[in-house]
Structure formats: structure tokens, C-alpha cells
């Protein structure tokens, strides 16, 4: 009987400790920052952005920053109408390049404002 109670208490304690650990230790999360988007848009304009990079960017919602997520959505819409793929790289039409340039300017302004606020 004593062994049974001891086993029961130790099992309960082990499960409790495991649950507490799982509660406070969370898996790492990847957050897309404005500078990441800036680099990707510059790469898209230079013809060096890969379709994989583009698909990862447009397929992952940016919950921490609604403004960046709106830019991501615009990029996804552009991709469906104004983008093609050549040897694994992203290629935009002339109109698509102008739109990407406009979005890049928005990102640069956002970065500049962010840097000004941190100083």
C-alpha cells in the first residue's frame, strides 16, 4: 500500500512539473520584420528573389504588425496577377515592379519612423 501511494504521488508530481515546464517554455516563433520585407522586395526588383522566399513571405500572416500584413497581402495579390517564375526566381511585370517599388517606399518610411522613435 505504501509503495502504491508513493508511486501515485511521484507520478502526479512528475506530471505537474512537466505541465509547468510546458506552460512556461514555448516553442520559438518566427516574426517577419520590416527589414526582412525590405530585403525581399529589393531582391524581387533586382531579380534575385527566389519563389520559395516569396511563397514563405506571402503565405505567413504577420500578426504582430497589421501594416506589414497589409503589405504582405498586397504582395500576394500582385504575385497572382503580375508575377512569373523563371529558373526558380521571381519575375514581375513592369506594372508589378512599379507596385513593388511603391511598397518598398512604404517599408523604408516605416523603418525610418521606427528608427527615429527609438533614438
Coordinates of C-alpha atoms in Angstrom, one line a residue:
X1 CA 0.0 0.0 0.0
X2 CA 2.8 2.4 0.8
X3 CA 4.6 1.7 -2.5
X4 CA 1.3 2.3 -4.3
X5 CA 0.8 5.8 -2.7
X6 CA 4.5 6.7 -3.2
X7 CA 4.2 5.8 -6.9
X8 CA 1.0 7.7 -7.2
X9 CA 2.4 10.8 -5.6
X10 CA 5.6 10.7 -7.6
X11 CA 3.7 10.2 -10.8
X12 CA 1.4 13.2 -10.0
X13 CA 4.4 15.3 -9.1
X14 CA 6.2 14.4 -12.4
X15 CA 3.2 15.2 -14.5
X16 CA 2.7 18.5 -12.6
X17 CA 6.3 19.5 -13.2
X18 CA 6.1 18.6 -16.9
X19 CA 2.9 20.7 -17.3
X20 CA 4.5 23.7 -15.6
X21 CA 7.6 23.4 -17.9
X22 CA 5.4 23.2 -21.0
X23 CA 3.4 26.2 -19.8
X24 CA 6.4 28.5 -19.4
X25 CA 8.7 27.2 -22.2
X26 CA 7.2 27.9 -25.6
X27 CA 8.5 27.0 -29.0
X28 CA 10.3 29.8 -30.8
X29 CA 8.3 31.9 -33.1
X30 CA 9.5 33.5 -36.3
X31 CA 8.5 37.1 -36.7
X32 CA 8.9 38.9 -40.0
X33 CA 10.3 42.4 -39.5
X34 CA 10.2 45.4 -41.9
X35 CA 13.9 45.0 -42.7
X36 CA 13.2 41.4 -43.8
X37 CA 10.5 42.6 -46.2
X38 CA 12.7 45.4 -47.4
X39 CA 15.4 43.0 -48.4
X40 CA 12.9 40.7 -50.1
X41 CA 11.3 43.5 -52.1
X42 CA 14.8 44.7 -53.1
X43 CA 15.7 41.2 -54.2
X44 CA 12.5 40.9 -56.2
X45 CA 13.3 44.2 -58.0
X46 CA 16.9 43.0 -58.7
X47 CA 15.7 39.7 -60.0
X48 CA 17.4 37.6 -57.2
X49 CA 14.4 36.7 -55.0
X50 CA 13.5 33.0 -55.1
X51 CA 10.0 31.7 -55.4
X52 CA 10.5 29.8 -52.2
X53 CA 11.3 33.0 -50.3
X54 CA 8.4 34.8 -51.9
X55 CA 6.0 32.0 -51.1
X56 CA 7.1 31.8 -47.4
X57 CA 6.6 35.6 -47.1
X58 CA 3.2 35.8 -48.7
X59 CA 1.9 32.6 -47.1
X60 CA 2.7 33.5 -43.4
X61 CA 0.4 36.1 -41.7
X62 CA 2.2 38.9 -39.9
X63 CA 0.0 39.1 -36.7
X64 CA 2.3 41.4 -34.7
X65 CA 2.1 44.3 -37.3
X66 CA -1.2 44.9 -39.2
X67 CA 0.5 47.4 -41.5
X68 CA 3.2 44.8 -42.6
X69 CA 0.5 42.2 -43.0
X70 CA -1.4 44.6 -45.3
X71 CA 1.8 44.9 -47.4
X72 CA 2.1 41.1 -47.4
X73 CA -1.4 40.8 -48.7
X74 CA -0.8 43.3 -51.5
X75 CA 2.3 41.3 -52.5
X76 CA 0.3 38.1 -52.6
X77 CA -2.3 39.7 -54.9
X78 CA 0.5 41.1 -57.1
X79 CA 2.1 37.7 -57.3
X80 CA -1.1 36.1 -58.6
X81 CA -1.5 38.6 -61.4
X82 CA 1.9 40.2 -62.1
X83 CA 4.5 37.6 -61.2
X84 CA 6.0 34.7 -63.1
X85 CA 8.8 32.3 -62.3
X86 CA 12.0 31.9 -64.2
X87 CA 14.6 29.3 -63.1
X88 CA 13.3 29.5 -59.5
X89 CA 13.4 33.3 -59.4
X90 CA 10.6 35.8 -59.1
X91 CA 10.0 37.9 -62.1
X92 CA 7.4 40.8 -62.1
X93 CA 5.8 42.6 -65.0
X94 CA 6.5 46.3 -65.5
X95 CA 3.3 47.2 -63.6
X96 CA 4.3 44.7 -60.8
X97 CA 7.7 46.3 -60.5
X98 CA 6.2 49.7 -60.1
X99 CA 3.8 48.4 -57.4
X100 CA 6.7 46.6 -55.6
X101 CA 8.7 49.9 -55.7
X102 CA 5.8 51.7 -54.1
X103 CA 5.5 49.1 -51.4
X104 CA 9.3 49.3 -50.8
X105 CA 9.0 53.0 -50.2
X106 CA 6.3 52.4 -47.6
X107 CA 8.6 49.9 -45.9
X108 CA 11.5 52.3 -46.0
X109 CA 9.3 55.0 -44.4
X110 CA 8.2 52.6 -41.7
X111 CA 11.8 51.6 -40.9
X112 CA 12.8 55.3 -40.8
X113 CA 10.0 56.2 -38.5
X114 CA 10.8 53.2 -36.3
X115 CA 14.5 54.2 -36.1
X116 CA 13.5 57.8 -35.3
X117 CA 11.2 56.7 -32.4
X118 CA 14.0 54.5 -30.9
X119 CA 16.5 57.4 -30.8

